[in-house]
mmCIF file of C-alpha atoms in Angstrom:
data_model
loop_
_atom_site.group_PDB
_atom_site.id
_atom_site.type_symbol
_atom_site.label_atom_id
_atom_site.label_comp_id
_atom_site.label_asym_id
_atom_site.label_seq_id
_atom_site.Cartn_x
_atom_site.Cartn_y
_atom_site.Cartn_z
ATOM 1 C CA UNK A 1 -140.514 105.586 -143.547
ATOM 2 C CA UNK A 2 -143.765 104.101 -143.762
ATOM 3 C CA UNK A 3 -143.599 102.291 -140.675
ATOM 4 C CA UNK A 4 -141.992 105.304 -138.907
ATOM 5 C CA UNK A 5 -145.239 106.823 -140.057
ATOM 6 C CA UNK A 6 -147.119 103.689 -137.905
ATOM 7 C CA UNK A 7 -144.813 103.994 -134.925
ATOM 8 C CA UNK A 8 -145.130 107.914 -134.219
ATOM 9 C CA UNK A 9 -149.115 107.260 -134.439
ATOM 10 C CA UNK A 10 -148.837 104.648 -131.345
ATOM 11 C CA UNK A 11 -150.126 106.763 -128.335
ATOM 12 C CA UNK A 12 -148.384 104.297 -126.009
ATOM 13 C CA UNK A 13 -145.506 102.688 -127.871
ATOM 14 C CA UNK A 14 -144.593 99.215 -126.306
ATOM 15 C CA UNK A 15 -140.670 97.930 -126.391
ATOM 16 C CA UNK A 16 -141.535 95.877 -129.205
ATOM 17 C CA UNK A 17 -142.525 98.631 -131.465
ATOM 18 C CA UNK A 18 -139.518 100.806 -130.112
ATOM 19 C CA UNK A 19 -137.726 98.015 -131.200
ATOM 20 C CA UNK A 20 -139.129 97.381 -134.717
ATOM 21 C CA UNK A 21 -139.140 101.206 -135.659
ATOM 22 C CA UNK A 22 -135.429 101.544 -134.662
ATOM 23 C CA UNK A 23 -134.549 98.848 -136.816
ATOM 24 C CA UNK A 24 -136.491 99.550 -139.582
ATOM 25 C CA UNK A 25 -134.525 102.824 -139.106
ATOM 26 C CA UNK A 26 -131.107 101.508 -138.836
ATOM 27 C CA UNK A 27 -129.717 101.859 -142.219
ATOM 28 C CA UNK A 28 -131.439 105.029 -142.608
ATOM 29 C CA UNK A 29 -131.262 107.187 -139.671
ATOM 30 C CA UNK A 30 -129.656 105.571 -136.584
ATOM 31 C CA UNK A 31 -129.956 109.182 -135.077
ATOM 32 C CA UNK A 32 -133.618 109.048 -134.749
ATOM 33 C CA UNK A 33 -133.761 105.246 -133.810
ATOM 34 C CA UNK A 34 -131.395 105.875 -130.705
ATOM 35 C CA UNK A 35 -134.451 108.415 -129.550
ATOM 36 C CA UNK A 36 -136.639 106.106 -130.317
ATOM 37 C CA UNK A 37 -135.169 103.158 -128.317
ATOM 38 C CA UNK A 38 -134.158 105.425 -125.518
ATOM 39 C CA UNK A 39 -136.921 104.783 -123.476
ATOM 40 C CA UNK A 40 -137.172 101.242 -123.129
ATOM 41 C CA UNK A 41 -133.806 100.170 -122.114
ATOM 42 C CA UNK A 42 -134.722 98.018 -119.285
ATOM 43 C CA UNK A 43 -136.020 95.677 -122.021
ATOM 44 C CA UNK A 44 -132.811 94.034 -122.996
ATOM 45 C CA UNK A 45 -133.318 93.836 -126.947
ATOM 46 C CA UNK A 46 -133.701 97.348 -126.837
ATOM 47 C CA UNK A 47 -130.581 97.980 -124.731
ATOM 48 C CA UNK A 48 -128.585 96.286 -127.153
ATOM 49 C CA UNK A 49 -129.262 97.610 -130.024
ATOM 50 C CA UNK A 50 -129.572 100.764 -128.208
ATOM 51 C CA UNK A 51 -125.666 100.694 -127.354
ATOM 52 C CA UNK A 52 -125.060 99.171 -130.880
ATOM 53 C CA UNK A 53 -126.573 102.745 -132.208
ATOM 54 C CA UNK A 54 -124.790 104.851 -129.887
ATOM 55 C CA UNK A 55 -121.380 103.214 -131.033
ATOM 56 C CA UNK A 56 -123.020 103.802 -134.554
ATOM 57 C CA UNK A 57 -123.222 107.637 -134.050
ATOM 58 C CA UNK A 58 -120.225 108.171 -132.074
ATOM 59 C CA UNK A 59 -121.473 107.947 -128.749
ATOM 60 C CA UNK A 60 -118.452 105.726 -127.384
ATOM 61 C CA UNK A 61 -118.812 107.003 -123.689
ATOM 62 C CA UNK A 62 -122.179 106.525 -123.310
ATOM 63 C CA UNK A 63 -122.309 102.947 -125.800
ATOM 64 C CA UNK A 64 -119.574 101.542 -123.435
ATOM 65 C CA UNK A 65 -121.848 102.673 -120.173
ATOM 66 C CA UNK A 66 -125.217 100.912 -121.895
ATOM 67 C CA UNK A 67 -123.019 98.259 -122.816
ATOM 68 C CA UNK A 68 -121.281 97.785 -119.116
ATOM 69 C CA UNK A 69 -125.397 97.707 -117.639
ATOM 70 C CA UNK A 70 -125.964 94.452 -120.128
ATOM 71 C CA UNK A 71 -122.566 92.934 -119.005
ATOM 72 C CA UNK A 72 -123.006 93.500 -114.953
ATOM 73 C CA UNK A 73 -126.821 91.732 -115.915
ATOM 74 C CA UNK A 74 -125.035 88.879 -117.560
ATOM 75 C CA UNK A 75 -127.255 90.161 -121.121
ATOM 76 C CA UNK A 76 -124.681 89.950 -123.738
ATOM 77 C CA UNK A 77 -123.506 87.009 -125.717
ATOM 78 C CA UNK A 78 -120.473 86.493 -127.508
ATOM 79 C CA UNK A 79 -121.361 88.782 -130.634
ATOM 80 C CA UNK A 80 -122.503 91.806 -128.269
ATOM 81 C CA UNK A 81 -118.925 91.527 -126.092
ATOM 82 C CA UNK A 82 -117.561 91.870 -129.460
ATOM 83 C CA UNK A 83 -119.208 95.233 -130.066
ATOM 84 C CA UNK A 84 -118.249 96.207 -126.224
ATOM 85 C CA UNK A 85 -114.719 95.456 -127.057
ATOM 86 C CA UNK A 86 -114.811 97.822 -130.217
ATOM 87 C CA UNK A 87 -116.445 100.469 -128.354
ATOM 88 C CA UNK A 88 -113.799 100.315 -125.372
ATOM 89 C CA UNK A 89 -111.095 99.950 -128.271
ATOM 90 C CA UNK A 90 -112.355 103.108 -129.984
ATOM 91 C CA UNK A 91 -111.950 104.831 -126.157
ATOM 92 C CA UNK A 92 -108.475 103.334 -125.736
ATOM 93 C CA UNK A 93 -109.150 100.994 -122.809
ATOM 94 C CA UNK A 94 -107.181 98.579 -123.962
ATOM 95 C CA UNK A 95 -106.961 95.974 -121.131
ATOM 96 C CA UNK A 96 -111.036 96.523 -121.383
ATOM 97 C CA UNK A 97 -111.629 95.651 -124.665
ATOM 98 C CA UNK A 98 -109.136 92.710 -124.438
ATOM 99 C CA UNK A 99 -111.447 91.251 -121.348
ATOM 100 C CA UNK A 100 -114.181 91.644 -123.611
ATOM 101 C CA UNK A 101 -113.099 90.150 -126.480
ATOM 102 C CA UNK A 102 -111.585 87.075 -124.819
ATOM 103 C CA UNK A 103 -114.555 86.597 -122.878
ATOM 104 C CA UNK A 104 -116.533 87.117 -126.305
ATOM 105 C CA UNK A 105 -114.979 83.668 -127.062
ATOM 106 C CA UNK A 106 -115.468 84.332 -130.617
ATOM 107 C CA UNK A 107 -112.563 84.444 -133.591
ATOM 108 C CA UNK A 108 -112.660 87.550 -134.309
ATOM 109 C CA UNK A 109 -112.095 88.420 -130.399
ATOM 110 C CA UNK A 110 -108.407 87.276 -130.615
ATOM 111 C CA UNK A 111 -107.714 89.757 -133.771
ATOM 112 C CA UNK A 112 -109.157 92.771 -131.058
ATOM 113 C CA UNK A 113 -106.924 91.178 -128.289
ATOM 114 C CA UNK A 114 -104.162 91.119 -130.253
ATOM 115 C CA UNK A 115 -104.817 94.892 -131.537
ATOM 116 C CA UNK A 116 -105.229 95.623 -127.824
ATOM 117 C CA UNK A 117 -102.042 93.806 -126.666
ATOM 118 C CA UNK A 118 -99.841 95.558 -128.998
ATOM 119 C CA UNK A 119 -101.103 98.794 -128.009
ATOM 120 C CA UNK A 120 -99.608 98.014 -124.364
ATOM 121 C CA UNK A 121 -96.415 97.111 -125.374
ATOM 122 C CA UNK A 122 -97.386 93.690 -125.248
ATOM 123 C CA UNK A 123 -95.283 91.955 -128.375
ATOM 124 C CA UNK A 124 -94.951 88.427 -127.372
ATOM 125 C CA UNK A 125 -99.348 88.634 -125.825
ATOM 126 C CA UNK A 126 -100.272 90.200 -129.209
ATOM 127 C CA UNK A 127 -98.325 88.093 -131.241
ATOM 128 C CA UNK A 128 -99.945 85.085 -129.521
ATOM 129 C CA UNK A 129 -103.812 86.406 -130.333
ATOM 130 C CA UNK A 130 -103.137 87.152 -133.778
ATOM 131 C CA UNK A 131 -101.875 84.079 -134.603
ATOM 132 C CA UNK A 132 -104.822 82.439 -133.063
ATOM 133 C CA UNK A 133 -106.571 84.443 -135.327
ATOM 134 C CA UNK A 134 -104.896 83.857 -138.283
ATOM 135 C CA UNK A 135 -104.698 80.710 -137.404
ATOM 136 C CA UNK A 136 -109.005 79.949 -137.495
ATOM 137 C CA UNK A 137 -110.795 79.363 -140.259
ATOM 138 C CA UNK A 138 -113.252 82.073 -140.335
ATOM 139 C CA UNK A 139 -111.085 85.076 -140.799
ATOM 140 C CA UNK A 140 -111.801 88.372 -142.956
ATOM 141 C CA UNK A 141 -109.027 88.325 -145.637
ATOM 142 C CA UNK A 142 -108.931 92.458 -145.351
ATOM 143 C CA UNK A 143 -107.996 91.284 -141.152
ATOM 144 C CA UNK A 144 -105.342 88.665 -141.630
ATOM 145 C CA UNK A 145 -103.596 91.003 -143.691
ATOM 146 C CA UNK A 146 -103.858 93.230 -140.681
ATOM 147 C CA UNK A 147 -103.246 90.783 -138.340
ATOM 148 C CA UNK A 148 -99.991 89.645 -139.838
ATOM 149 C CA UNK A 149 -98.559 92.791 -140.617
ATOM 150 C CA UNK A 150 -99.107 93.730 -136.515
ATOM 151 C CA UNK A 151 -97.295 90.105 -136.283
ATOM 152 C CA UNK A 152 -94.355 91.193 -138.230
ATOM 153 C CA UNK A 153 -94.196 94.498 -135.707
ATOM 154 C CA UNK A 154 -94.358 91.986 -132.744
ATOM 155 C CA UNK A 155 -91.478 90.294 -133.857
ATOM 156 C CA UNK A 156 -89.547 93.458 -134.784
ATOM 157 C CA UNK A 157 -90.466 94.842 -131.320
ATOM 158 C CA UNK A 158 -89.253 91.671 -129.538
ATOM 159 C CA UNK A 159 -86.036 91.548 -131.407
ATOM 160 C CA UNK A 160 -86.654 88.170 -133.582
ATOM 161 C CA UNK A 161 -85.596 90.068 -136.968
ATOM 162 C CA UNK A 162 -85.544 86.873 -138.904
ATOM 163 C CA UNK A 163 -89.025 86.106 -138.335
ATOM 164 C CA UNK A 164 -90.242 89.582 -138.836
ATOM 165 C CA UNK A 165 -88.627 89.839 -142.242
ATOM 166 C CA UNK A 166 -89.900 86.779 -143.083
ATOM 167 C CA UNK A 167 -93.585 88.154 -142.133
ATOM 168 C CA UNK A 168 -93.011 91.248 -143.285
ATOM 169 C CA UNK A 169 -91.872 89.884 -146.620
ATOM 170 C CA UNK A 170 -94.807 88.170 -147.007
ATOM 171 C CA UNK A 171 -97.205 90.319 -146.241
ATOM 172 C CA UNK A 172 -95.752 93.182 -148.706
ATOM 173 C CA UNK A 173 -95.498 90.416 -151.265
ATOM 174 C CA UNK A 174 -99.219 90.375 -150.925
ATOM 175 C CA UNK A 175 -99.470 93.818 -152.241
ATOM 176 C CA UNK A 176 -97.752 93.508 -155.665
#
C-alpha cells in the first residue's frame, strides 16, 4: 500500500512504475493493478502481466485478445502460452488452447492438450498427451491423478475396457 501511495504521486508514471505498482498489487488487489497497467501495454512486460490479471479477474475475452497481440508479436515464451492456453480453455476453444499449449513446449502443456483433446471427442489424441504427461518428471501429484483418471475415460471411450479398469482401478485405489 505504501508504494501504491508512491505510484499515484508520479505525475507522469513510466511503464516501469506501472509495472512495479501492479505487482506490488497482485496478491492484493489485481482489480486496481489491471487499471494501473492498462495504459502501457505496448511495453511488453506490462502486456503480460496485464493479460495474466485479466485472466485473474475473469476477463477471459479480453485476456485471450491481450494475449493473441503478444503471440502475433512473437512476445510470449513457453510459460505465457501456458497461461493463453488456460485462458482459451476457460472460453472452450479447445483446438486453441491445444495450439497453445503444444507450442508452449512445456510439461504441463501436454496435461492442457490432453484436457483439450478429450473435450473433442478425441480419446486415442488425449490419451496420447496425458501420458506424455504422466509420463515427465515434473508433474503436480493433484494433476496426474487428473490426468490418469481422464486416461481411464479415454480408454473406456475407445472401447479398450481392460485397460480402463486397470486405470481406473488404480486411480480409485489411490483414494482409500
Amino acid at each position: 500500500k505504501e508504494g501504491l501511495k508512491y505510484y499515484n504521486e508520479i505525475q507522469k508514471p513510466a511503464a516501469s512504475d506501472a509495472y512495479t505498482a501492479a505487482w506490488m498489487l497482485s496478491g492484493s488487489n489485481s482489480n486496481r493493478a489491471e487499471e494501473i497497467l492498462a495504459p502501457f501495454t505496448s511495453d511488453t512486460a506490462c502486456a503480460k502481466l496485464y493479460a495474466r490479471f485479466l485472466s485473474q479477474n475473469g476477463k477471459y475475452e479480453e485476456a485471450a485478445w491481450q494475449y493473441s497481440l503478444l503471440v502475433k508479436n512473437n512476445k510470449l515464451d513457453g510459460n505465457g502460452r501456458l497461461e493463453y492456453a488456460k485462458v482459451l480453455y476457460r472460453l472452450q476453444k479447445w483446438q486453441e488452447a491445444y495450439d497453445q499449449a503444444m507450442a508452449a513446449n512445456k510439461y504441463q502443456g501436454f496435461y492442457i492438450a490432453g484436457i483439450c483433446k478429450f473435450n473433442q471427442g478425441q480419446y486415442n489424441a488425449a490419451n496420447q498427451e496425458l501420458s506424455k504427461y504422466i509420463n515427465s518428471k515434473n508433474t503436480s501429484a493433484k494433476y496426474v491423478r487428473l490426468a490418469q483418471y481422464y486416461r481411464g475415460i479415454c480408454s473406456y471411450k475407445t472401447s479398450d475396457y481392460k485397460n480402463a479398469y486397470k486405470i481406473l482401478s488404480a486411480w480409485t485405489a489411490a483414494y482409500k
